[in-house]
């Protein structure tokens, strides 16, 4: 029997014996691990914040394979967890099959839309935040060549890349943007060695700023960029602290807020379609003591002006996923 079987079986048994005990929320992490310093860790941070503020507790599990998605969902639902929150688009198909079997359970999925009456679908305007850090990359670059390293080659990551290219080109229309994806399977989210190799390859082509949107793989990107003396840009969580003075900024995707709000609402969580973008603080860029000396006042002013225009609707950043194309490439 696997550890997951033991854990989930125990959870189900505990719920049955507890009877009418108050439901706990549950969080299922995507492949790549809870402490990936990026997407999953942001989700964990939101859950931890909720627990610390309320004194409540939540259930959690880190998946080890694709096959465990449905099993984890069903076991948590049968154990009475409510709401059940999934960190990642890859839960979409499974949730579409499972949600209808548990009409009294609320589900929240991040990065995917599932049309069911008991599901909250949370999506982010990653292209908007990527545009802002693209502007910053172009302003900081001395070579006129910057890089992008994505994780799994899917439309969502192309969305990051396209927004980034648009931001770079807004500052320097003649800039070169080198793009690489780590792979085509979920293993691409947790391959820091491959991230390091891709970073070195981009540096050899002249890149002096590299943006990683690759989950745990990005740890290798940021490490190698720091070792090789170029700047990097983190993603999802604020990763500036990982290499102080070497990470130009991080494109913050407030997955933590999405998880926190879902847990705070509890069984009363409103379902439906939720979009988090620049206008409502869902995405942005990170400034702190670790990158303050890298970002000049002029750089910040320009990026903040663009952020204001995006929020007001004056500036529209093309969403790759709207038509699977990027007009600036």
PDB file of C-alpha atoms in Angstrom, residues 29-153:
ATOM      1  CA  UNK A  29      -0.487  20.121  -5.068  1.00  0.00           C
ATOM      2  CA  UNK A  30       0.492  19.545  -8.656  1.00  0.00           C
ATOM      3  CA  UNK A  31       3.523  17.539  -9.733  1.00  0.00           C
ATOM      4  CA  UNK A  32       6.730  19.343  -8.910  1.00  0.00           C
ATOM      5  CA  UNK A  33       6.265  19.316  -5.164  1.00  0.00           C
ATOM      6  CA  UNK A  34       4.957  21.574  -2.433  1.00  0.00           C
ATOM      7  CA  UNK A  35       8.317  23.279  -1.989  1.00  0.00           C
ATOM      8  CA  UNK A  36       9.077  24.099  -5.627  1.00  0.00           C
ATOM      9  CA  UNK A  37       9.749  27.748  -4.620  1.00  0.00           C
ATOM     10  CA  UNK A  38       7.215  28.740  -7.259  1.00  0.00           C
ATOM     11  CA  UNK A  39       3.612  27.780  -8.109  1.00  0.00           C
ATOM     12  CA  UNK A  40       2.931  25.001  -5.599  1.00  0.00           C
ATOM     13  CA  UNK A  41       4.746  26.816  -2.826  1.00  0.00           C
ATOM     14  CA  UNK A  42       2.625  29.897  -3.460  1.00  0.00           C
ATOM     15  CA  UNK A  43      -0.476  27.752  -3.028  1.00  0.00           C
ATOM     16  CA  UNK A  44       0.923  26.344   0.216  1.00  0.00           C
ATOM     17  CA  UNK A  45       1.685  29.861   1.402  1.00  0.00           C
ATOM     18  CA  UNK A  46      -1.945  30.896   0.948  1.00  0.00           C
ATOM     19  CA  UNK A  47      -3.190  27.862   2.843  1.00  0.00           C
ATOM     20  CA  UNK A  48      -0.687  28.428   5.633  1.00  0.00           C
ATOM     21  CA  UNK A  49      -1.715  32.079   5.939  1.00  0.00           C
ATOM     22  CA  UNK A  50      -5.354  31.037   6.300  1.00  0.00           C
ATOM     23  CA  UNK A  51      -4.485  28.447   8.949  1.00  0.00           C
ATOM     24  CA  UNK A  52      -2.359  30.883  10.950  1.00  0.00           C
ATOM     25  CA  UNK A  53      -4.986  33.612  10.864  1.00  0.00           C
ATOM     26  CA  UNK A  54      -7.940  31.403  11.744  1.00  0.00           C
ATOM     27  CA  UNK A  55      -6.404  28.641  13.813  1.00  0.00           C
ATOM     28  CA  UNK A  56      -7.948  26.209  11.376  1.00  0.00           C
ATOM     29  CA  UNK A  57      -6.347  23.214   9.726  1.00  0.00           C
ATOM     30  CA  UNK A  58      -6.325  21.877   6.197  1.00  0.00           C
ATOM     31  CA  UNK A  59      -5.577  18.584   4.532  1.00  0.00           C
ATOM     32  CA  UNK A  60      -2.980  18.330   1.812  1.00  0.00           C
ATOM     33  CA  UNK A  61      -1.257  15.881  -0.478  1.00  0.00           C
ATOM     34  CA  UNK A  62       1.612  16.003  -2.956  1.00  0.00           C
ATOM     35  CA  UNK A  63       0.972  13.876  -6.014  1.00  0.00           C
ATOM     36  CA  UNK A  64       3.629  11.509  -7.276  1.00  0.00           C
ATOM     37  CA  UNK A  65       1.998  10.585 -10.588  1.00  0.00           C
ATOM     38  CA  UNK A  66      -0.774  11.561 -12.989  1.00  0.00           C
ATOM     39  CA  UNK A  67      -2.746   8.487 -12.004  1.00  0.00           C
ATOM     40  CA  UNK A  68      -3.275   9.806  -8.467  1.00  0.00           C
ATOM     41  CA  UNK A  69      -5.288  12.879  -9.454  1.00  0.00           C
ATOM     42  CA  UNK A  70      -8.736  11.291  -9.517  1.00  0.00           C
ATOM     43  CA  UNK A  71      -8.071   9.095  -6.515  1.00  0.00           C
ATOM     44  CA  UNK A  72      -6.975  12.059  -4.403  1.00  0.00           C
ATOM     45  CA  UNK A  73     -10.020  14.080  -5.405  1.00  0.00           C
ATOM     46  CA  UNK A  74     -12.471  11.306  -4.652  1.00  0.00           C
ATOM     47  CA  UNK A  75     -10.886  10.324  -1.351  1.00  0.00           C
ATOM     48  CA  UNK A  76     -10.885  13.905  -0.067  1.00  0.00           C
ATOM     49  CA  UNK A  77     -14.505  14.367  -1.154  1.00  0.00           C
ATOM     50  CA  UNK A  78     -15.550  11.109   0.508  1.00  0.00           C
ATOM     51  CA  UNK A  79     -13.677  12.162   3.654  1.00  0.00           C
ATOM     52  CA  UNK A  80     -15.795  15.313   3.838  1.00  0.00           C
ATOM     53  CA  UNK A  81     -13.181  17.910   2.945  1.00  0.00           C
ATOM     54  CA  UNK A  82     -14.811  21.137   1.737  1.00  0.00           C
ATOM     55  CA  UNK A  83     -13.730  23.034  -0.286  1.00  0.00           C
ATOM     56  CA  UNK A  84     -11.160  20.988  -2.169  1.00  0.00           C
ATOM     57  CA  UNK A  85      -8.604  23.133  -3.973  1.00  0.00           C
ATOM     58  CA  UNK A  86      -6.414  21.969  -6.852  1.00  0.00           C
ATOM     59  CA  UNK A  87      -3.212  23.755  -7.801  1.00  0.00           C
ATOM     60  CA  UNK A  88      -2.840  23.346 -11.540  1.00  0.00           C
ATOM     61  CA  UNK A  89      -4.518  23.118 -14.934  1.00  0.00           C
ATOM     62  CA  UNK A  90      -3.844  19.383 -15.215  1.00  0.00           C
ATOM     63  CA  UNK A  91      -6.707  18.611 -12.830  1.00  0.00           C
ATOM     64  CA  UNK A  92      -9.230  19.938 -15.358  1.00  0.00           C
ATOM     65  CA  UNK A  93     -10.350  16.728 -17.048  1.00  0.00           C
ATOM     66  CA  UNK A  94     -10.473  14.745 -13.829  1.00  0.00           C
ATOM     67  CA  UNK A  95     -12.427  17.418 -11.979  1.00  0.00           C
ATOM     68  CA  UNK A  96     -14.905  17.570 -14.856  1.00  0.00           C
ATOM     69  CA  UNK A  97     -15.608  13.879 -14.263  1.00  0.00           C
ATOM     70  CA  UNK A  98     -15.605  13.969 -10.456  1.00  0.00           C
ATOM     71  CA  UNK A  99     -17.404  17.205  -9.512  1.00  0.00           C
ATOM     72  CA  UNK A 100     -20.857  15.957 -10.496  1.00  0.00           C
ATOM     73  CA  UNK A 101     -20.544  12.934  -8.214  1.00  0.00           C
ATOM     74  CA  UNK A 102     -20.187  15.184  -5.160  1.00  0.00           C
ATOM     75  CA  UNK A 103     -22.742  17.988  -5.644  1.00  0.00           C
ATOM     76  CA  UNK A 104     -22.521  19.087  -2.006  1.00  0.00           C
ATOM     77  CA  UNK A 105     -18.745  19.558  -2.155  1.00  0.00           C
ATOM     78  CA  UNK A 106     -17.207  22.794  -3.420  1.00  0.00           C
ATOM     79  CA  UNK A 107     -14.121  22.580  -5.614  1.00  0.00           C
ATOM     80  CA  UNK A 108     -11.665  25.288  -6.662  1.00  0.00           C
ATOM     81  CA  UNK A 109      -9.254  24.799  -9.544  1.00  0.00           C
ATOM     82  CA  UNK A 110      -6.423  27.155 -10.424  1.00  0.00           C
ATOM     83  CA  UNK A 111      -5.374  27.769 -14.046  1.00  0.00           C
ATOM     84  CA  UNK A 112      -8.256  25.921 -15.676  1.00  0.00           C
ATOM     85  CA  UNK A 113     -11.962  26.449 -16.332  1.00  0.00           C
ATOM     86  CA  UNK A 114     -14.340  23.632 -15.397  1.00  0.00           C
ATOM     87  CA  UNK A 115     -17.991  24.367 -16.059  1.00  0.00           C
ATOM     88  CA  UNK A 116     -19.834  22.821 -13.136  1.00  0.00           C
ATOM     89  CA  UNK A 117     -22.179  24.387 -10.561  1.00  0.00           C
ATOM     90  CA  UNK A 118     -19.973  23.431  -7.606  1.00  0.00           C
ATOM     91  CA  UNK A 119     -16.639  24.574  -9.082  1.00  0.00           C
ATOM     92  CA  UNK A 120     -14.767  27.869  -8.791  1.00  0.00           C
ATOM     93  CA  UNK A 121     -12.400  28.296 -11.725  1.00  0.00           C
ATOM     94  CA  UNK A 122      -9.564  30.738 -11.057  1.00  0.00           C
ATOM     95  CA  UNK A 123      -7.470  31.923 -13.981  1.00  0.00           C
ATOM     96  CA  UNK A 124      -4.767  34.570 -14.140  1.00  0.00           C
ATOM     97  CA  UNK A 125      -3.776  37.145 -16.726  1.00  0.00           C
ATOM     98  CA  UNK A 126      -0.186  35.937 -16.729  1.00  0.00           C
ATOM     99  CA  UNK A 127       0.419  37.748 -20.005  1.00  0.00           C
ATOM    100  CA  UNK A 128      -0.129  41.085 -18.247  1.00  0.00           C
ATOM    101  CA  UNK A 129       2.402  40.426 -15.497  1.00  0.00           C
ATOM    102  CA  UNK A 130       4.838  38.977 -18.027  1.00  0.00           C
ATOM    103  CA  UNK A 131       4.538  42.136 -20.101  1.00  0.00           C
ATOM    104  CA  UNK A 132       5.667  44.196 -17.106  1.00  0.00           C
ATOM    105  CA  UNK A 133       8.724  42.060 -16.360  1.00  0.00           C
ATOM    106  CA  UNK A 134       9.491  41.982 -20.098  1.00  0.00           C
ATOM    107  CA  UNK A 135       9.709  45.764 -20.028  1.00  0.00           C
ATOM    108  CA  UNK A 136      12.047  45.540 -17.076  1.00  0.00           C
ATOM    109  CA  UNK A 137      14.207  42.928 -18.799  1.00  0.00           C
ATOM    110  CA  UNK A 138      14.615  45.127 -21.875  1.00  0.00           C
ATOM    111  CA  UNK A 139      15.513  48.126 -19.723  1.00  0.00           C
ATOM    112  CA  UNK A 140      18.123  46.159 -17.786  1.00  0.00           C
ATOM    113  CA  UNK A 141      19.653  44.354 -20.767  1.00  0.00           C
ATOM    114  CA  UNK A 142      22.952  45.661 -22.098  1.00  0.00           C
ATOM    115  CA  UNK A 143      23.218  43.200 -24.983  1.00  0.00           C
ATOM    116  CA  UNK A 144      19.750  43.684 -26.431  1.00  0.00           C
ATOM    117  CA  UNK A 145      19.194  39.929 -26.140  1.00  0.00           C
ATOM    118  CA  UNK A 146      17.060  38.413 -23.391  1.00  0.00           C
ATOM    119  CA  UNK A 147      15.746  34.923 -22.774  1.00  0.00           C
ATOM    120  CA  UNK A 148      12.650  33.010 -21.749  1.00  0.00           C
ATOM    121  CA  UNK A 149      12.672  29.448 -20.387  1.00  0.00           C
ATOM    122  CA  UNK A 150       9.320  27.759 -19.977  1.00  0.00           C
ATOM    123  CA  UNK A 151       8.423  24.486 -18.332  1.00  0.00           C
ATOM    124  CA  UNK A 152       6.051  22.157 -20.140  1.00  0.00           C
ATOM    125  CA  UNK A 153       5.295  23.331 -23.676  1.00  0.00           C
TER     126      UNK A 153
END
